[in-house]
Amino acid sequence: MPIYEGITTEKLHVVIDIGSAYTKLGFSGEHAPRCIIRTEVFCKKTHKVRKIYDYEDKYDLYDLLVDFIHILYFKYALISPKDKPVVIVESLLSPTQFRDVLAKVFFKHYEVSSIYLLPSHLVSLAGLGIETALVVDVGYKEATVIPICFGLPFVHSWQALPLASQSIHSNIKTLLASENMGMVDINENVLEDIKVRCCFVTTKTRAQSWNETKPTITPCPDVEYPYNGKSSLKISGKLRETVYELLYVEDNDHQCLSTMILDAILNVNLDLRKILAENILVIGGTAMAPGFKSRLKEELYKQLKCTAYEKLKVNDFKFHSSPSLDNYTAWLGGAIYSHTELIQFKSISREDYLRENRIPDWINLKDNQISLL
Ligand SMILES: Nc1ncnc2c1ncn2[C@@H]1O[C@H](COP(=O)(O)OP(=O)(O)OP(=O)(O)O)[C@@H](O)[C@H]1O
Ligand SMILES: [Mg+2]
C-alpha cells in the first residue's frame, strides 16, 4: 500500500483533470495535485510522442487512453484502478466522443468501480465557497467562458474561441521566423519554454505604441535564449512584450477575449449581469502569465465604452483570486467535491454503465447530472 507523507492513499479517490496540454492527477481532499504531466504518450509503433487530443478516431483514442491511464495509475498514483472509484474533472464543452471513450476505458479496460464526473467551470468555485461567478478558462486549446449562477452552469451563455496557449505558441514561431529570417525550426516544448520564461502581457498603452509605425517607447531588454546546446536565439524585447496581443485583438467578427466575457454577461438576465461582472474567476495556465489579469481588466473597461455594450449597465469588474494556482483551480474543485458524501449519490457505477452502455450527457435534463447539489 503506497504511503505519501504518512497518509495512506488506499481510502482516497483518484482525481484526474485531463486537459488538452496537461493532466492534473492527485487524491480527494488534498490541496494540490500530486503531479501535472503532459497529456501525451510514447507510441511504440511509430516511436513518436503523441498528444492524446490529436487522436484520429475513437479506436485510436481508446488505445491512447489505455496507455495514458496506465501511466497515470502505475507510474504516478501508484495504485491499481481495479474496483476503485475515480473522479474526473472535465469541461462541459469537451467532445462527447472523448468522454464516452474515456468511460469505456475506465469501466471496461481498467474495471473501476465508479466514475464521478464533475464539470470544470462549476467545481472551480468550490475553493472560493461561492455559487455565482463568471468562470473564464484560458488553457491550451481555447478560452471558454461559462456563467455559473446559484450553483448551476448557464450553458446557453457559453462562449469559446481558440484564444489560448496554442495560438500564442504559433505566434511566437511566426515572430521568431520573421526576426531570424525564417531560420527557426523549433518544437512546441521550446516555444512553450520561451513563452513562460521570457514573455509577458504588456499594458494597453504600450501595446498601442508598438502598433505605431515608429514606436517611441523604450523596449524591454532582449534575451539570449540558449538553444540546441551550442547556439542561442535572440528573443527581442518587442516579441517578449507582444506575443499575447492576439488575445486582445478583435477578429473579423469583432471577437476577442474581452468581448467573449462581455457577451457571456449580456446573455444572462439583467439582474444577474452586475453580480457576474463583479465575480469573475479566471482559471487555466495561460492566465498565469505576468500581467494577464490586469490587462484583461483594462480591456474590459475599454470595451465597456463601445456602443454594443452600453446596454450592459455594468460599471465595475472584480476578479476573484483562487487559493490555488490558476492551472489547477478546476482540479482543486474536484478534490474538494470528491471528499464530500456527494460522491456516493452522484457517481456512475460500473453496473449502471454496463447496463446502459453510456454515460449521461451534461446537457440532458432527464439525466440531471449537471447540478451538484
Ligand atoms: N506561469 C505561466 N505563464 C504562462 N503560461 C503558463 C504558465 N504556466 C502554465 N502556462 C501555460 O498554460 C498552458 C496549460 O494550461 P492548462 O493546464 O490550464 O491547460 P489544459 O487544461 O491542458 O488545456 P485545456 O483546458 O484547454 O484543455 C500551457 O500551454 C502552459 O504553457
Ligand atoms: Mg483545462
CSV table of N, CA, C and O and ligand atoms in Angstrom, one decimal, residues 17 19-20 24 137 139, ligand 2:
chain,number,residue,atom,x,y,z
A,17,ASP,N,-7.9,15.6,-13.9
A,17,ASP,CA,-8.3,16.6,-14.9
A,17,ASP,C,-7.5,16.4,-16.1
A,17,ASP,O,-6.3,16.8,-16.1
A,19,GLY,N,-6.5,17.7,-19.2
A,19,GLY,CA,-6.5,18.9,-20.1
A,19,GLY,C,-5.9,18.6,-21.5
A,19,GLY,O,-5.2,17.6,-21.6
A,20,SER,N,-6.1,19.5,-22.5
A,20,SER,CA,-5.6,19.1,-23.8
A,20,SER,C,-4.0,19.3,-23.8
A,20,SER,O,-3.4,18.7,-24.7
A,24,LYS,N,-3.8,16.8,-14.7
A,24,LYS,CA,-3.5,17.0,-13.2
A,24,LYS,C,-4.0,15.8,-12.5
A,24,LYS,O,-5.2,15.4,-12.7
A,137,ASP,N,-12.0,30.2,-18.6
A,137,ASP,CA,-10.9,29.2,-18.6
A,137,ASP,C,-10.0,29.5,-19.8
A,137,ASP,O,-10.4,29.3,-20.9
A,139,GLY,N,-6.9,28.0,-21.2
A,139,GLY,CA,-5.9,26.8,-21.0
A,139,GLY,C,-5.0,26.8,-22.3
A,139,GLY,O,-4.4,27.7,-22.6
B,2,MG,MG,-8.0,22.7,-18.5
